[in-house]
mmCIF file of C-alpha atoms in Angstrom:
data_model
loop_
_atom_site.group_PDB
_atom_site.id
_atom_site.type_symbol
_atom_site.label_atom_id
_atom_site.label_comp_id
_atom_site.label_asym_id
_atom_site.label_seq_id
_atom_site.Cartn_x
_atom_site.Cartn_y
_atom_site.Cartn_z
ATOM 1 C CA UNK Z 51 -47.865 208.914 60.104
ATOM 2 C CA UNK Z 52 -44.866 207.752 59.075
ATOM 3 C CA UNK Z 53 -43.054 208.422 62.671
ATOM 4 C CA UNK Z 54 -45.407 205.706 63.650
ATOM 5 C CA UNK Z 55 -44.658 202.910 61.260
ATOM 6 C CA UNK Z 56 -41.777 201.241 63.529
ATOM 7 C CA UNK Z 57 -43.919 201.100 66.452
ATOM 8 C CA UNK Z 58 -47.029 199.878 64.290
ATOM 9 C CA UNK Z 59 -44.492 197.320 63.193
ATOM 10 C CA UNK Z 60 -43.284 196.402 66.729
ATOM 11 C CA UNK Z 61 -46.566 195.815 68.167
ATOM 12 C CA UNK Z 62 -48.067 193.434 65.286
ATOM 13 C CA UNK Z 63 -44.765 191.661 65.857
ATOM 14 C CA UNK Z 64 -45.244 191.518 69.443
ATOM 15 C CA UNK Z 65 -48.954 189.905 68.575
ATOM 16 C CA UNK Z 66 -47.634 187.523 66.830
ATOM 17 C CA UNK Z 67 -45.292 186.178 69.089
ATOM 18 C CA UNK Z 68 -47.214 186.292 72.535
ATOM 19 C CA UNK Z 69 -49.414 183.787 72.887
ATOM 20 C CA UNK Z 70 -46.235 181.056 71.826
ATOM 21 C CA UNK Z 71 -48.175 179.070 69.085
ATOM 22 C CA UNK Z 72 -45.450 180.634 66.311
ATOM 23 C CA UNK Z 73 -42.859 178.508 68.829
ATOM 24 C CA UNK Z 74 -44.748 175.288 68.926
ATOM 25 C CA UNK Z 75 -45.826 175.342 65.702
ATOM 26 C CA UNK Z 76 -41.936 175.849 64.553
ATOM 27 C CA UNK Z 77 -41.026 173.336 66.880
ATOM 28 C CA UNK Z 78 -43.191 170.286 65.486
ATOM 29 C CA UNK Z 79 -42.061 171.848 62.013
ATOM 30 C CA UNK Z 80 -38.578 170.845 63.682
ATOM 31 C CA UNK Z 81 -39.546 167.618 64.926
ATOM 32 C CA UNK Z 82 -40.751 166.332 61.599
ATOM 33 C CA UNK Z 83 -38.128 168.162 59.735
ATOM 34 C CA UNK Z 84 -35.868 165.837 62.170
ATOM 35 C CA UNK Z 85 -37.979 162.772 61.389
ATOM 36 C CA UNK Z 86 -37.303 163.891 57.737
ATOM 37 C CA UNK Z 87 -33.805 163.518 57.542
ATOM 38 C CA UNK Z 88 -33.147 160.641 59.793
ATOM 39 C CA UNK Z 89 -29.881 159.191 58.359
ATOM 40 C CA UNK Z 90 -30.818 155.606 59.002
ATOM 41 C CA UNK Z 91 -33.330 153.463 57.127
ATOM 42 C CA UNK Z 92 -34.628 152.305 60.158
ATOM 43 C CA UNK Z 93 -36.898 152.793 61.752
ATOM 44 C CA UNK Z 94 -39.048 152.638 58.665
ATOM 45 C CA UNK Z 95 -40.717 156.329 58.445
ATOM 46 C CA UNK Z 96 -41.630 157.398 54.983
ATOM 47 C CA UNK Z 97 -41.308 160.822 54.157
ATOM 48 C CA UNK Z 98 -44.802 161.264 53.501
ATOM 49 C CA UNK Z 99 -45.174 160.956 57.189
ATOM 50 C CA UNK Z 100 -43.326 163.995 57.618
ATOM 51 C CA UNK Z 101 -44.969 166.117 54.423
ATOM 52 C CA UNK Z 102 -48.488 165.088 56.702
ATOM 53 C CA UNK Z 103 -46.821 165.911 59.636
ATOM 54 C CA UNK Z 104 -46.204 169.657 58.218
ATOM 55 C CA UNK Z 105 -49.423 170.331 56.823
ATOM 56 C CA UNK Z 106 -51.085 168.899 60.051
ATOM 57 C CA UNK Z 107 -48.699 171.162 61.998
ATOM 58 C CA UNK Z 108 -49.727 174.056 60.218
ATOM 59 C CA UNK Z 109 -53.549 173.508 60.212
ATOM 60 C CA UNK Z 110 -53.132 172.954 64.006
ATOM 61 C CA UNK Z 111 -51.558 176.332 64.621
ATOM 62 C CA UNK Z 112 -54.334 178.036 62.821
ATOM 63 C CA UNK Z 113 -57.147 175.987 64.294
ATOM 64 C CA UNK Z 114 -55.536 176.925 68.099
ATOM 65 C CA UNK Z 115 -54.851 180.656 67.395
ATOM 66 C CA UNK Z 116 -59.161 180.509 66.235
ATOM 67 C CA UNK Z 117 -59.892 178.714 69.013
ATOM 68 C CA UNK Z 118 -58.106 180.436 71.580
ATOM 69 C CA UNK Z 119 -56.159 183.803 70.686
ATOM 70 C CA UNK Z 120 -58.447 185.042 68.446
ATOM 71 C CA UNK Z 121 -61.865 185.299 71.171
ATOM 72 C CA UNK Z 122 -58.610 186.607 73.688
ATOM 73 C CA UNK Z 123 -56.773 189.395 71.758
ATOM 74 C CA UNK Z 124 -58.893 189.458 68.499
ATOM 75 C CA UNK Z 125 -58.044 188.947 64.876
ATOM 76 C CA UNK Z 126 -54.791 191.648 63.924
ATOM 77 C CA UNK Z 127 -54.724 191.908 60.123
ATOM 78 C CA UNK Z 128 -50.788 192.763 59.765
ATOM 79 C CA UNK Z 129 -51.069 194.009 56.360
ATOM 80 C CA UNK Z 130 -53.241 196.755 56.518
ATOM 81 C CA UNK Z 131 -51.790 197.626 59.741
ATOM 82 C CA UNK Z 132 -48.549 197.944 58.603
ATOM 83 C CA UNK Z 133 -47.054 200.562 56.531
ATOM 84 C CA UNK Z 134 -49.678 200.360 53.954
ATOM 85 C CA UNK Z 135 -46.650 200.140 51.091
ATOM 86 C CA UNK Z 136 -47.447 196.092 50.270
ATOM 87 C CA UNK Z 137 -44.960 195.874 47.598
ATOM 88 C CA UNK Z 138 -42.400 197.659 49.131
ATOM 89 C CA UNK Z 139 -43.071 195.773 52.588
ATOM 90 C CA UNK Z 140 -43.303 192.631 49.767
ATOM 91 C CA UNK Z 141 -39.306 193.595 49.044
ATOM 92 C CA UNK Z 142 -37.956 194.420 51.872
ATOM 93 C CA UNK Z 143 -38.937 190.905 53.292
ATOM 94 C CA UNK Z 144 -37.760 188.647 50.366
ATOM 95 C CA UNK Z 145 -34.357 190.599 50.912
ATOM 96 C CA UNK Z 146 -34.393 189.820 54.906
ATOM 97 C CA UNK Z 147 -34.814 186.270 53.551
ATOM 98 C CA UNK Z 148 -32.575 186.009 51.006
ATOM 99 C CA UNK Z 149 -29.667 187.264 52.998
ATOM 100 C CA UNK Z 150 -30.638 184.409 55.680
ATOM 101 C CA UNK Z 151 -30.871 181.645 53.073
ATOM 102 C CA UNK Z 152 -27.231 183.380 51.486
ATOM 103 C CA UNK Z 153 -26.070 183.390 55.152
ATOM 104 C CA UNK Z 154 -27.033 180.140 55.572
ATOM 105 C CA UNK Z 155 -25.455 178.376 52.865
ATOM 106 C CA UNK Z 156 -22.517 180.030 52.813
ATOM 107 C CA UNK Z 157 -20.366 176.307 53.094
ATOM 108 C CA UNK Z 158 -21.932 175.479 49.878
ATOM 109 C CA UNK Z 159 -20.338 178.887 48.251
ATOM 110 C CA UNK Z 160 -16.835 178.838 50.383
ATOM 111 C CA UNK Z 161 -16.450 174.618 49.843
ATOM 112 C CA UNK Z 162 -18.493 173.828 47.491
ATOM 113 C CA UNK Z 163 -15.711 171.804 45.534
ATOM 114 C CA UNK Z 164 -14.262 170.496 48.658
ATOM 115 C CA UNK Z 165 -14.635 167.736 50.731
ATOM 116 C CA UNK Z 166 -18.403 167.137 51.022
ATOM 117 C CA UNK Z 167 -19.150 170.570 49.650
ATOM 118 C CA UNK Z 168 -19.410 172.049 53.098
ATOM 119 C CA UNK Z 169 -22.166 169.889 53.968
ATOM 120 C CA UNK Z 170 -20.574 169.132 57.418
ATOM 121 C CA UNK Z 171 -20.999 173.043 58.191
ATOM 122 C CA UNK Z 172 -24.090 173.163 57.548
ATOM 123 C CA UNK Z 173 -25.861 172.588 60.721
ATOM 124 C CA UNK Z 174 -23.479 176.085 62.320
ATOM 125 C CA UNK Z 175 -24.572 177.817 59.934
ATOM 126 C CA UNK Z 176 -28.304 177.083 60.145
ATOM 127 C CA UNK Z 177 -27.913 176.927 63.943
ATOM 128 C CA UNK Z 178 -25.980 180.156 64.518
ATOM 129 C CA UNK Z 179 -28.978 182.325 61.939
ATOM 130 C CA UNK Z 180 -31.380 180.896 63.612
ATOM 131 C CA UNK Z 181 -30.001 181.434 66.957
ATOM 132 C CA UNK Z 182 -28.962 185.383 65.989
ATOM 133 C CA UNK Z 183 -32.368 185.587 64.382
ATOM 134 C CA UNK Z 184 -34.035 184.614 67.697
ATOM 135 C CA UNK Z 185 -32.149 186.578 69.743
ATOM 136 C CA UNK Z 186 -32.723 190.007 68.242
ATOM 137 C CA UNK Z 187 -36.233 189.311 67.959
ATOM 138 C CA UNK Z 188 -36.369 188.755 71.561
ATOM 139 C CA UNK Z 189 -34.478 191.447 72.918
ATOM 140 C CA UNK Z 190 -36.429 193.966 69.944
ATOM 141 C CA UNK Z 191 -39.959 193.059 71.010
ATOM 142 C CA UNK Z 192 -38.985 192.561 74.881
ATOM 143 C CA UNK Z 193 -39.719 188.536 75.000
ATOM 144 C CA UNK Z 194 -36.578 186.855 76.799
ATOM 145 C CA UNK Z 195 -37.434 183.715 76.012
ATOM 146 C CA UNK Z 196 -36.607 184.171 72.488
ATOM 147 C CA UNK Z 197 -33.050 185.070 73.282
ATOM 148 C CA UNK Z 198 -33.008 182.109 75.760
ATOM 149 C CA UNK Z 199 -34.086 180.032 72.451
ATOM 150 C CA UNK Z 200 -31.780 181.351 70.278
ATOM 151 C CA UNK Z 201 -28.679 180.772 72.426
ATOM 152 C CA UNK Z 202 -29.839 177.644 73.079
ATOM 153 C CA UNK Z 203 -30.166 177.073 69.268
ATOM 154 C CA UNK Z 204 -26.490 178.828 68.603
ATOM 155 C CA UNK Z 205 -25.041 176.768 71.305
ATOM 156 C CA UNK Z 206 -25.812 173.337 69.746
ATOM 157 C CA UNK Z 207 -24.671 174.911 66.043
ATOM 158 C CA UNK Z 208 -21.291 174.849 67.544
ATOM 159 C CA UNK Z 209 -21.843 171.573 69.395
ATOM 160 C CA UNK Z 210 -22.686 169.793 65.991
ATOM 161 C CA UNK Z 211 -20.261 170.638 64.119
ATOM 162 C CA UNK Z 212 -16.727 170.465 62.863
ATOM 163 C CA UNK Z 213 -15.224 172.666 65.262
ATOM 164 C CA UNK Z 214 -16.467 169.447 68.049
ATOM 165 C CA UNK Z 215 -16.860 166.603 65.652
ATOM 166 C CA UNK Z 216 -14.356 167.473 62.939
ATOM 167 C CA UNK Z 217 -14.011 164.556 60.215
ATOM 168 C CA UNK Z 218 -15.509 161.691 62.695
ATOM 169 C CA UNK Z 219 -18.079 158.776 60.828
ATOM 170 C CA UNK Z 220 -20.221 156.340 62.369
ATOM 171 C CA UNK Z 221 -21.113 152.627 61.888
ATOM 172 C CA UNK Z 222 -24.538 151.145 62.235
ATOM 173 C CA UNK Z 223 -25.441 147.602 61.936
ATOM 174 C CA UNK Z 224 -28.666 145.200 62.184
ATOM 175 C CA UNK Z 225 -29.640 142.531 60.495
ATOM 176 C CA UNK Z 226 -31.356 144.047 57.251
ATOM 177 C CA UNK Z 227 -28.347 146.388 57.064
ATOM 178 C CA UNK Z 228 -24.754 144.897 58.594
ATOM 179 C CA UNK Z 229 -22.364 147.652 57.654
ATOM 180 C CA UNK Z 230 -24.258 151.174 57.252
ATOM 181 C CA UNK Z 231 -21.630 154.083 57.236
ATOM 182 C CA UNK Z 232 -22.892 157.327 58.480
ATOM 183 C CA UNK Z 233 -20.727 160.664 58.526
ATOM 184 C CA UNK Z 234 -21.137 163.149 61.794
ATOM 185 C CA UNK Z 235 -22.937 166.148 59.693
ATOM 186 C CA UNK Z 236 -25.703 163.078 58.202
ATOM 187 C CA UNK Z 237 -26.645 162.603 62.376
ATOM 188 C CA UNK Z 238 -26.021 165.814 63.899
ATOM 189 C CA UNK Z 239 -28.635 167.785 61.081
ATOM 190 C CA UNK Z 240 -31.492 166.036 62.576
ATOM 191 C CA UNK Z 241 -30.341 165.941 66.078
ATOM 192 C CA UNK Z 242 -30.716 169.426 65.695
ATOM 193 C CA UNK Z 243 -33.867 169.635 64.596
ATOM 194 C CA UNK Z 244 -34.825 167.370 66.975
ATOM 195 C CA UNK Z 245 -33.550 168.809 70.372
ATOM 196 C CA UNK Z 246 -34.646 172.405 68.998
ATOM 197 C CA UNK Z 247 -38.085 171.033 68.730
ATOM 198 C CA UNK Z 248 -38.996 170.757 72.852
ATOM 199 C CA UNK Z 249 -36.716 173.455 73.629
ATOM 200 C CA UNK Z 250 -39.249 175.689 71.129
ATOM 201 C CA UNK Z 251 -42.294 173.731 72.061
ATOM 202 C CA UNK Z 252 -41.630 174.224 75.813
ATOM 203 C CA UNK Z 253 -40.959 177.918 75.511
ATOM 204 C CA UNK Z 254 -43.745 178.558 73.505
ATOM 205 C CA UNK Z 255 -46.251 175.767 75.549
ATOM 206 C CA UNK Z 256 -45.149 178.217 78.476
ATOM 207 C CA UNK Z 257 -45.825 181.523 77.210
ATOM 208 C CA UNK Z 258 -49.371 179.436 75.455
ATOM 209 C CA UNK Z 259 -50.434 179.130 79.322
ATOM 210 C CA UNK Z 260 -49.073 182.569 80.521
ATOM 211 C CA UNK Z 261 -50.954 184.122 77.338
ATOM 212 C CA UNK Z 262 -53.749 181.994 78.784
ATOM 213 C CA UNK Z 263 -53.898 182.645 82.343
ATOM 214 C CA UNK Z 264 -53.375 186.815 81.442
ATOM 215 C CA UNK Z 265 -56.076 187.313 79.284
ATOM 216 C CA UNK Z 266 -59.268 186.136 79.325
ATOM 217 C CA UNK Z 267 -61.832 185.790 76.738
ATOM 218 C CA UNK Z 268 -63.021 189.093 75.395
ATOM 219 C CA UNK Z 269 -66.678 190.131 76.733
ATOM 220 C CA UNK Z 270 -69.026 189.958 73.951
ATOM 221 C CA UNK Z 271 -71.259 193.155 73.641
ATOM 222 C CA UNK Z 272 -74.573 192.638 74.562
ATOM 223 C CA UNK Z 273 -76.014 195.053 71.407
ATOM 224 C CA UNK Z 274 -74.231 192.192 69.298
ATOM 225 C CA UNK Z 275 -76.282 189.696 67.798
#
């Protein structure tokens, strides 16, 4: 049995990411996670409007995987289709994700006394996971549009950021605020975030319609009340 854990592994993985809702609902996570960190008071968004935004987001996802994967591909329940081991399964995932939050934030660590405390590295590093993350997970379960995403997403990292934009600030000015100082890292976070999010809602919109068009709604069995 255990011979056939990776490939029990692989396939719920390959569920998951098929149909393209995990890649729209990450991208409007993006979009409001851009909206979230605008650098400029204006336009006047509060951040409650992005905390709905998420939780909308999320409820969306679920209601569109009921509505339309579910009656398509029926409902996968990962854990007991997985190794069976929940705590060590548990582990094993809280280490994958603390060595991508560690990975992340490695600015903070290296210049954390210096400068702005590596702040202006952060979207690279965020960026570059992401885009590494995306990009094995494409070419392990076979979906090249992951990897497209992911380069995509590694290829602005490096465009917004230091190594492009090294040291640089920005001035804004209306009415309500004349002189409003911005530094590059302050813009470029949520530009990221917010050209990620159609890149990822496009890819997964596609693959949405593809996932569609491929397979149809499951015939019900006529001995089923």
């Amino acid at each position: 049995m255990n011979d056939h854990k990776p490939s029990i592994l692989k396939r719920i993985r390959r569920y998951n990411f098929e149909d393209g809702t995990i890649e729209m609902l990450i991208g409007l996570i993006y979009f409001w996670a851009g909206v979230f960190f605008k650098p400029l008071p204006v336009p006047n968004c509060p951040i409650s409007i992005s905390i709905i935004g998420f939780i909308v987001t999320i409820f969306l996802a679920a209601c569109m995987r009921q509505r339309y994967v579910y009656p398509r591909s029926g409902y996968v329940n990962a854990v007991s289709l997985a190794t069976g081991k929940s705590v060590r399964t548990f582990l094993l995932s809280v280490l994958l994700g603390t060595v991508i939050a560690v990975s992340i934030f490695i600015p903070f660590f290296l210049m954390g006394r210096n400068g702005d405390g590596g702040l202006s590295w952060l979207t690279l590093t965020f960026g570059l996971v992401i885009g590494i993350v995306l990009i094995l997970q494409g070419f392990w379960l076979g979906f090249p549009r992951l990897a497209v995403v992911g380069l995509i997403s590694a290829g602005l990292a490096v465009l917004l950021s230091p190594i492009v934009f090294a040291g640089q600030t920005y001035i804004f000015s209306n009415q309500q605020f004349p002189y409003w100082v911005v530094p590059a890292w302050q813009i470029f976070f949520p530009v990221y975030f917010l050209l990620m999010a159609p890149v990822l809602l496009l890819s997964g919109g596609i693959a949405f319609l593809n996932y569609l068009h491929n397979n149809p709604p499951l015939a019900e069995d006529p001995d089923e009340q």
